[in-house]
Amino acid sequence: MGMITGREYYFVIVGHNGQLTFEMEFPVVDAKKRPYSNIRHLNQFIAHAALDIIDEQMLTNPQMYLKVYINLSVISGNNKL
């Protein structure tokens, strides 16, 4: 396996019940050119693990922007960006 030279970012919008509304990886890379196998499921796992922490904080913190933990905004209807 070769070295990964670039950085990738994962943007996700999760709906009220934890259902995936939108996801995108940046930069967009052709799957055939990636030096590693399909790891999209790992991105989803990490995102949901981070959202578990946010869900716990939403019970005690009335703020809608919780930048202390991860870059996340809770919008109306408990949707998360």
PDB file of N, CA and C in Angstrom:
ATOM      1  N   MET A   1       0.848  -1.173   0.000  1.00  0.00           N
ATOM      2  CA  MET A   1       0.000   0.000   0.000  1.00  0.00           C
ATOM      3  C   MET A   1       0.891   1.233   0.000  1.00  0.00           C
ATOM      4  N   GLY A   2       0.597   2.179  -0.860  1.00  0.00           N
ATOM      5  CA  GLY A   2       1.388   3.389  -0.957  1.00  0.00           C
ATOM      6  C   GLY A   2       0.988   4.418   0.082  1.00  0.00           C
ATOM      7  N   MET A   3       1.775   5.454   0.169  1.00  0.00           N
ATOM      8  CA  MET A   3       1.486   6.542   1.092  1.00  0.00           C
ATOM      9  C   MET A   3       0.331   7.373   0.555  1.00  0.00           C
ATOM     10  N   ILE A   4      -0.507   7.846   1.440  1.00  0.00           N
ATOM     11  CA  ILE A   4      -1.601   8.733   1.065  1.00  0.00           C
ATOM     12  C   ILE A   4      -1.045  10.146   1.100  1.00  0.00           C
ATOM     13  N   THR A   5      -1.026  10.814  -0.049  1.00  0.00           N
ATOM     14  CA  THR A   5      -0.374  12.115  -0.126  1.00  0.00           C
ATOM     15  C   THR A   5      -1.321  13.270   0.146  1.00  0.00           C
ATOM     16  N   GLY A   6      -2.588  13.124  -0.151  1.00  0.00           N
ATOM     17  CA  GLY A   6      -3.519  14.224   0.034  1.00  0.00           C
ATOM     18  C   GLY A   6      -4.399  14.023   1.250  1.00  0.00           C
ATOM     19  N   ARG A   7      -5.070  15.086   1.617  1.00  0.00           N
ATOM     20  CA  ARG A   7      -6.016  15.002   2.723  1.00  0.00           C
ATOM     21  C   ARG A   7      -7.411  14.848   2.156  1.00  0.00           C
ATOM     22  N   GLU A   8      -8.228  14.152   2.891  1.00  0.00           N
ATOM     23  CA  GLU A   8      -9.620  14.016   2.514  1.00  0.00           C
ATOM     24  C   GLU A   8     -10.479  14.510   3.664  1.00  0.00           C
ATOM     25  N   TYR A   9     -11.582  15.113   3.315  1.00  0.00           N
ATOM     26  CA  TYR A   9     -12.533  15.604   4.294  1.00  0.00           C
ATOM     27  C   TYR A   9     -13.874  14.954   4.015  1.00  0.00           C
ATOM     28  N   TYR A  10     -14.658  14.787   5.046  1.00  0.00           N
ATOM     29  CA  TYR A  10     -15.937  14.105   4.941  1.00  0.00           C
ATOM     30  C   TYR A  10     -17.009  15.040   5.478  1.00  0.00           C
ATOM     31  N   PHE A  11     -17.967  15.409   4.622  1.00  0.00           N
ATOM     32  CA  PHE A  11     -19.083  16.271   5.011  1.00  0.00           C
ATOM     33  C   PHE A  11     -20.337  15.427   5.016  1.00  0.00           C
ATOM     34  N   VAL A  12     -21.104  15.540   6.082  1.00  0.00           N
ATOM     35  CA  VAL A  12     -22.316  14.731   6.188  1.00  0.00           C
ATOM     36  C   VAL A  12     -23.434  15.549   6.825  1.00  0.00           C
ATOM     37  N   ILE A  13     -24.647  15.344   6.344  1.00  0.00           N
ATOM     38  CA  ILE A  13     -25.844  15.891   6.968  1.00  0.00           C
ATOM     39  C   ILE A  13     -26.647  14.695   7.462  1.00  0.00           C
ATOM     40  N   VAL A  14     -26.922  14.701   8.760  1.00  0.00           N
ATOM     41  CA  VAL A  14     -27.642  13.597   9.383  1.00  0.00           C
ATOM     42  C   VAL A  14     -28.994  14.110   9.840  1.00  0.00           C
ATOM     43  N   GLY A  15     -30.047  13.374   9.510  1.00  0.00           N
ATOM     44  CA  GLY A  15     -31.405  13.769   9.856  1.00  0.00           C
ATOM     45  C   GLY A  15     -31.739  13.527  11.320  1.00  0.00           C
ATOM     46  N   HIS A  16     -32.988  13.758  11.652  1.00  0.00           N
ATOM     47  CA  HIS A  16     -33.474  13.716  13.035  1.00  0.00           C
ATOM     48  C   HIS A  16     -33.224  12.375  13.716  1.00  0.00           C
ATOM     49  N   ASN A  17     -33.476  11.292  13.059  1.00  0.00           N
ATOM     50  CA  ASN A  17     -33.322   9.972  13.678  1.00  0.00           C
ATOM     51  C   ASN A  17     -31.997   9.306  13.341  1.00  0.00           C
ATOM     52  N   GLY A  18     -30.987  10.076  13.011  1.00  0.00           N
ATOM     53  CA  GLY A  18     -29.682   9.525  12.694  1.00  0.00           C
ATOM     54  C   GLY A  18     -29.568   8.975  11.288  1.00  0.00           C
ATOM     55  N   GLN A  19     -30.557   9.265  10.465  1.00  0.00           N
ATOM     56  CA  GLN A  19     -30.491   8.774   9.093  1.00  0.00           C
ATOM     57  C   GLN A  19     -29.662   9.719   8.241  1.00  0.00           C
ATOM     58  N   LEU A  20     -28.883   9.145   7.362  1.00  0.00           N
ATOM     59  CA  LEU A  20     -27.985   9.897   6.498  1.00  0.00           C
ATOM     60  C   LEU A  20     -28.790  10.630   5.430  1.00  0.00           C
ATOM     61  N   THR A  21     -28.667  11.966   5.385  1.00  0.00           N
ATOM     62  CA  THR A  21     -29.376  12.758   4.390  1.00  0.00           C
ATOM     63  C   THR A  21     -28.474  13.075   3.210  1.00  0.00           C
ATOM     64  N   PHE A  22     -27.215  13.412   3.495  1.00  0.00           N
ATOM     65  CA  PHE A  22     -26.262  13.778   2.443  1.00  0.00           C
ATOM     66  C   PHE A  22     -24.865  13.474   2.942  1.00  0.00           C
ATOM     67  N   GLU A  23     -24.009  12.984   2.043  1.00  0.00           N
ATOM     68  CA  GLU A  23     -22.604  12.792   2.387  1.00  0.00           C
ATOM     69  C   GLU A  23     -21.749  13.060   1.158  1.00  0.00           C
ATOM     70  N   MET A  24     -20.554  13.605   1.412  1.00  0.00           N
ATOM     71  CA  MET A  24     -19.623  13.880   0.324  1.00  0.00           C
ATOM     72  C   MET A  24     -18.213  13.897   0.881  1.00  0.00           C
ATOM     73  N   GLU A  25     -17.301  13.344   0.119  1.00  0.00           N
ATOM     74  CA  GLU A  25     -15.890  13.361   0.488  1.00  0.00           C
ATOM     75  C   GLU A  25     -15.181  14.415  -0.354  1.00  0.00           C
ATOM     76  N   PHE A  26     -14.270  15.158   0.279  1.00  0.00           N
ATOM     77  CA  PHE A  26     -13.489  16.166  -0.421  1.00  0.00           C
ATOM     78  C   PHE A  26     -12.023  15.824  -0.271  1.00  0.00           C
ATOM     79  N   PRO A  27     -11.183  15.967  -1.222  1.00  0.00           N
ATOM     80  CA  PRO A  27     -11.527  16.204  -2.621  1.00  0.00           C
ATOM     81  C   PRO A  27     -12.139  14.945  -3.220  1.00  0.00           C
ATOM     82  N   VAL A  28     -12.962  15.153  -4.209  1.00  0.00           N
ATOM     83  CA  VAL A  28     -13.596  14.026  -4.879  1.00  0.00           C
ATOM     84  C   VAL A  28     -12.535  13.305  -5.698  1.00  0.00           C
ATOM     85  N   VAL A  29     -12.332  12.033  -5.397  1.00  0.00           N
ATOM     86  CA  VAL A  29     -11.306  11.233  -6.056  1.00  0.00           C
ATOM     87  C   VAL A  29     -11.979  10.021  -6.676  1.00  0.00           C
ATOM     88  N   ASP A  30     -11.560   9.691  -7.875  1.00  0.00           N
ATOM     89  CA  ASP A  30     -12.073   8.496  -8.533  1.00  0.00           C
ATOM     90  C   ASP A  30     -11.710   7.273  -7.693  1.00  0.00           C
ATOM     91  N   ALA A  31     -12.684   6.406  -7.457  1.00  0.00           N
ATOM     92  CA  ALA A  31     -12.462   5.241  -6.598  1.00  0.00           C
ATOM     93  C   ALA A  31     -11.349   4.340  -7.117  1.00  0.00           C
ATOM     94  N   LYS A  32     -11.144   4.294  -8.428  1.00  0.00           N
ATOM     95  CA  LYS A  32     -10.095   3.447  -8.995  1.00  0.00           C
ATOM     96  C   LYS A  32      -8.697   3.998  -8.730  1.00  0.00           C
ATOM     97  N   LYS A  33      -8.590   5.301  -8.465  1.00  0.00           N
ATOM     98  CA  LYS A  33      -7.288   5.928  -8.249  1.00  0.00           C
ATOM     99  C   LYS A  33      -6.879   5.946  -6.781  1.00  0.00           C
ATOM    100  N   ARG A  34      -7.753   5.523  -5.890  1.00  0.00           N
ATOM    101  CA  ARG A  34      -7.426   5.524  -4.470  1.00  0.00           C
ATOM    102  C   ARG A  34      -6.442   4.408  -4.160  1.00  0.00           C
ATOM    103  N   PRO A  35      -5.431   4.696  -3.337  1.00  0.00           N
ATOM    104  CA  PRO A  35      -4.446   3.663  -3.000  1.00  0.00           C
ATOM    105  C   PRO A  35      -4.930   2.702  -1.914  1.00  0.00           C
ATOM    106  N   TYR A  36      -6.147   2.848  -1.452  1.00  0.00           N
ATOM    107  CA  TYR A  36      -6.678   1.984  -0.406  1.00  0.00           C
ATOM    108  C   TYR A  36      -8.082   1.543  -0.788  1.00  0.00           C
ATOM    109  N   SER A  37      -8.566   0.530  -0.122  1.00  0.00           N
ATOM    110  CA  SER A  37      -9.872  -0.026  -0.460  1.00  0.00           C
ATOM    111  C   SER A  37     -10.996   0.886   0.028  1.00  0.00           C
ATOM    112  N   ASN A  38     -12.187   0.491  -0.233  1.00  0.00           N
ATOM    113  CA  ASN A  38     -13.363   1.283   0.127  1.00  0.00           C
ATOM    114  C   ASN A  38     -13.465   1.427   1.646  1.00  0.00           C
ATOM    115  N   ILE A  39     -13.323   2.656   2.131  1.00  0.00           N
ATOM    116  CA  ILE A  39     -13.403   2.891   3.569  1.00  0.00           C
ATOM    117  C   ILE A  39     -14.547   3.831   3.921  1.00  0.00           C
ATOM    118  N   ARG A  40     -15.499   3.979   3.029  1.00  0.00           N
ATOM    119  CA  ARG A  40     -16.627   4.872   3.301  1.00  0.00           C
ATOM    120  C   ARG A  40     -17.341   4.468   4.590  1.00  0.00           C
ATOM    121  N   HIS A  41     -17.456   3.176   4.842  1.00  0.00           N
ATOM    122  CA  HIS A  41     -18.133   2.728   6.059  1.00  0.00           C
ATOM    123  C   HIS A  41     -17.392   3.198   7.312  1.00  0.00           C
ATOM    124  N   LEU A  42     -16.078   3.353   7.243  1.00  0.00           N
ATOM    125  CA  LEU A  42     -15.326   3.869   8.389  1.00  0.00           C
ATOM    126  C   LEU A  42     -15.626   5.346   8.618  1.00  0.00           C
ATOM    127  N   ASN A  43     -15.767   6.117   7.536  1.00  0.00           N
ATOM    128  CA  ASN A  43     -16.150   7.521   7.677  1.00  0.00           C
ATOM    129  C   ASN A  43     -17.500   7.639   8.366  1.00  0.00           C
ATOM    130  N   GLN A  44     -18.450   6.805   7.969  1.00  0.00           N
ATOM    131  CA  GLN A  44     -19.773   6.834   8.585  1.00  0.00           C
ATOM    132  C   GLN A  44     -19.694   6.439  10.061  1.00  0.00           C
ATOM    133  N   PHE A  45     -18.884   5.448  10.375  1.00  0.00           N
ATOM    134  CA  PHE A  45     -18.726   5.014  11.766  1.00  0.00           C
ATOM    135  C   PHE A  45     -18.161   6.142  12.629  1.00  0.00           C
ATOM    136  N   ILE A  46     -17.130   6.813  12.138  1.00  0.00           N
ATOM    137  CA  ILE A  46     -16.509   7.905  12.886  1.00  0.00           C
ATOM    138  C   ILE A  46     -17.483   9.060  13.056  1.00  0.00           C
ATOM    139  N   ALA A  47     -18.230   9.382  11.997  1.00  0.00           N
ATOM    140  CA  ALA A  47     -19.205  10.470  12.076  1.00  0.00           C
ATOM    141  C   ALA A  47     -20.283  10.160  13.107  1.00  0.00           C
ATOM    142  N   HIS A  48     -20.793   8.945  13.111  1.00  0.00           N
ATOM    143  CA  HIS A  48     -21.836   8.589  14.076  1.00  0.00           C
ATOM    144  C   HIS A  48     -21.292   8.523  15.500  1.00  0.00           C
ATOM    145  N   ALA A  49     -20.050   8.113  15.671  1.00  0.00           N
ATOM    146  CA  ALA A  49     -19.443   8.113  17.002  1.00  0.00           C
ATOM    147  C   ALA A  49     -19.314   9.542  17.530  1.00  0.00           C
ATOM    148  N   ALA A  50     -18.933  10.472  16.655  1.00  0.00           N
ATOM    149  CA  ALA A  50     -18.843  11.876  17.060  1.00  0.00           C
ATOM    150  C   ALA A  50     -20.225  12.432  17.375  1.00  0.00           C
ATOM    151  N   LEU A  51     -21.229  12.008  16.620  1.00  0.00           N
ATOM    152  CA  LEU A  51     -22.587  12.490  16.869  1.00  0.00           C
ATOM    153  C   LEU A  51     -23.146  11.963  18.188  1.00  0.00           C
ATOM    154  N   ASP A  52     -22.691  10.806  18.633  1.00  0.00           N
ATOM    155  CA  ASP A  52     -23.115  10.302  19.938  1.00  0.00           C
ATOM    156  C   ASP A  52     -22.689  11.259  21.044  1.00  0.00           C
ATOM    157  N   ILE A  53     -21.480  11.802  20.936  1.00  0.00           N
ATOM    158  CA  ILE A  53     -21.001  12.781  21.916  1.00  0.00           C
ATOM    159  C   ILE A  53     -21.847  14.040  21.857  1.00  0.00           C
ATOM    160  N   ILE A  54     -22.176  14.468  20.642  1.00  0.00           N
ATOM    161  CA  ILE A  54     -22.992  15.670  20.475  1.00  0.00           C
ATOM    162  C   ILE A  54     -24.385  15.456  21.052  1.00  0.00           C
ATOM    163  N   ASP A  55     -24.968  14.288  20.815  1.00  0.00           N
ATOM    164  CA  ASP A  55     -26.296  14.002  21.362  1.00  0.00           C
ATOM    165  C   ASP A  55     -26.300  14.080  22.886  1.00  0.00           C
ATOM    166  N   GLU A  56     -25.238  13.603  23.521  1.00  0.00           N
ATOM    167  CA  GLU A  56     -25.135  13.705  24.975  1.00  0.00           C
ATOM    168  C   GLU A  56     -25.054  15.160  25.414  1.00  0.00           C
ATOM    169  N   GLN A  57     -24.308  15.977  24.680  1.00  0.00           N
ATOM    170  CA  GLN A  57     -24.158  17.386  25.036  1.00  0.00           C
ATOM    171  C   GLN A  57     -25.436  18.181  24.799  1.00  0.00           C
ATOM    172  N   MET A  58     -26.230  17.773  23.818  1.00  0.00           N
ATOM    173  CA  MET A  58     -27.482  18.482  23.535  1.00  0.00           C
ATOM    174  C   MET A  58     -28.458  18.380  24.701  1.00  0.00           C
ATOM    175  N   LEU A  59     -28.321  17.350  25.523  1.00  0.00           N
ATOM    176  CA  LEU A  59     -29.206  17.192  26.672  1.00  0.00           C
ATOM    177  C   LEU A  59     -28.902  18.200  27.773  1.00  0.00           C
ATOM    178  N   THR A  60     -27.655  18.678  27.836  1.00  0.00           N
ATOM    179  CA  THR A  60     -27.257  19.581  28.917  1.00  0.00           C
ATOM    180  C   THR A  60     -26.935  20.994  28.459  1.00  0.00           C
ATOM    181  N   ASN A  61     -26.764  21.223  27.163  1.00  0.00           N
ATOM    182  CA  ASN A  61     -26.344  22.523  26.655  1.00  0.00           C
ATOM    183  C   ASN A  61     -27.420  23.083  25.727  1.00  0.00           C
ATOM    184  N   PRO A  62     -27.955  24.276  26.012  1.00  0.00           N
ATOM    185  CA  PRO A  62     -29.020  24.832  25.169  1.00  0.00           C
ATOM    186  C   PRO A  62     -28.521  25.474  23.871  1.00  0.00           C
ATOM    187  N   GLN A  63     -27.211  25.588  23.680  1.00  0.00           N
ATOM    188  CA  GLN A  63     -26.673  26.232  22.486  1.00  0.00           C
ATOM    189  C   GLN A  63     -26.926  25.379  21.245  1.00  0.00           C
ATOM    190  N   MET A  64     -27.093  26.048  20.080  1.00  0.00           N
ATOM    191  CA  MET A  64     -27.303  25.314  18.836  1.00  0.00           C
ATOM    192  C   MET A  64     -25.999  25.072  18.091  1.00  0.00           C
ATOM    193  N   TYR A  65     -24.931  25.794  18.423  1.00  0.00           N
ATOM    194  CA  TYR A  65     -23.635  25.598  17.771  1.00  0.00           C
ATOM    195  C   TYR A  65     -22.659  25.075  18.812  1.00  0.00           C
ATOM    196  N   LEU A  66     -22.205  23.858  18.655  1.00  0.00           N
ATOM    197  CA  LEU A  66     -21.360  23.201  19.648  1.00  0.00           C
ATOM    198  C   LEU A  66     -19.939  23.053  19.119  1.00  0.00           C
ATOM    199  N   LYS A  67     -19.254  24.164  18.870  1.00  0.00           N
ATOM    200  CA  LYS A  67     -17.934  24.129  18.247  1.00  0.00           C
ATOM    201  C   LYS A  67     -16.839  23.592  19.161  1.00  0.00           C
ATOM    202  N   VAL A  68     -17.121  23.402  20.412  1.00  0.00           N
ATOM    203  CA  VAL A  68     -16.108  22.938  21.346  1.00  0.00           C
ATOM    204  C   VAL A  68     -15.656  21.524  21.014  1.00  0.00           C
ATOM    205  N   TYR A  69     -16.529  20.690  20.523  1.00  0.00           N
ATOM    206  CA  TYR A  69     -16.200  19.283  20.308  1.00  0.00           C
ATOM    207  C   TYR A  69     -15.796  18.991  18.874  1.00  0.00           C
ATOM    208  N   ILE A  70     -16.654  19.251  17.949  1.00  0.00           N
ATOM    209  CA  ILE A  70     -16.354  19.120  16.529  1.00  0.00           C
ATOM    210  C   ILE A  70     -17.070  20.251  15.828  1.00  0.00           C
ATOM    211  N   ASN A  71     -16.757  20.480  14.587  1.00  0.00           N
ATOM    212  CA  ASN A  71     -17.434  21.533  13.847  1.00  0.00           C
ATOM    213  C   ASN A  71     -18.802  21.019  13.451  1.00  0.00           C
ATOM    214  N   LEU A  72     -19.806  21.365  14.245  1.00  0.00           N
ATOM    215  CA  LEU A  72     -21.144  20.847  14.042  1.00  0.00           C
ATOM    216  C   LEU A  72     -22.155  21.921  14.367  1.00  0.00           C
ATOM    217  N   SER A  73     -23.186  22.006  13.582  1.00  0.00           N
ATOM    218  CA  SER A  73     -24.302  22.889  13.873  1.00  0.00           C
ATOM    219  C   SER A  73     -25.559  22.049  13.968  1.00  0.00           C
ATOM    220  N   VAL A  74     -26.347  22.304  15.001  1.00  0.00           N
ATOM    221  CA  VAL A  74     -27.641  21.652  15.135  1.00  0.00           C
ATOM    222  C   VAL A  74     -28.673  22.657  14.663  1.00  0.00           C
ATOM    223  N   ILE A  75     -29.397  22.301  13.610  1.00  0.00           N
ATOM    224  CA  ILE A  75     -30.394  23.214  13.062  1.00  0.00           C
ATOM    225  C   ILE A  75     -31.780  22.736  13.471  1.00  0.00           C
ATOM    226  N   SER A  76     -32.792  23.464  13.076  1.00  0.00           N
ATOM    227  CA  SER A  76     -34.154  23.132  13.490  1.00  0.00           C
ATOM    228  C   SER A  76     -34.495  21.689  13.147  1.00  0.00           C
ATOM    229  N   GLY A  77     -35.282  21.081  13.982  1.00  0.00           N
ATOM    230  CA  GLY A  77     -35.666  19.691  13.777  1.00  0.00           C
ATOM    231  C   GLY A  77     -34.594  18.707  14.202  1.00  0.00           C
ATOM    232  N   ASN A  78     -33.579  19.180  14.944  1.00  0.00           N
ATOM    233  CA  ASN A  78     -32.458  18.344  15.396  1.00  0.00           C
ATOM    234  C   ASN A  78     -31.662  17.735  14.252  1.00  0.00           C
ATOM    235  N   ASN A  79     -31.671  18.364  13.086  1.00  0.00           N
ATOM    236  CA  ASN A  79     -30.785  17.942  12.001  1.00  0.00           C
ATOM    237  C   ASN A  79     -29.395  18.466  12.302  1.00  0.00           C
ATOM    238  N   LYS A  80     -28.390  17.733  11.880  1.00  0.00           N
ATOM    239  CA  LYS A  80     -27.010  18.098  12.207  1.00  0.00           C
ATOM    240  C   LYS A  80     -26.200  18.271  10.938  1.00  0.00           C
ATOM    241  N   LEU A  81     -25.432  19.363  10.877  1.00  0.00           N
ATOM    242  CA  LEU A  81     -24.544  19.625   9.742  1.00  0.00           C
ATOM    243  C   LEU A  81     -23.115  19.402  10.182  1.00  0.00           C
TER     244      LEU A  81
END
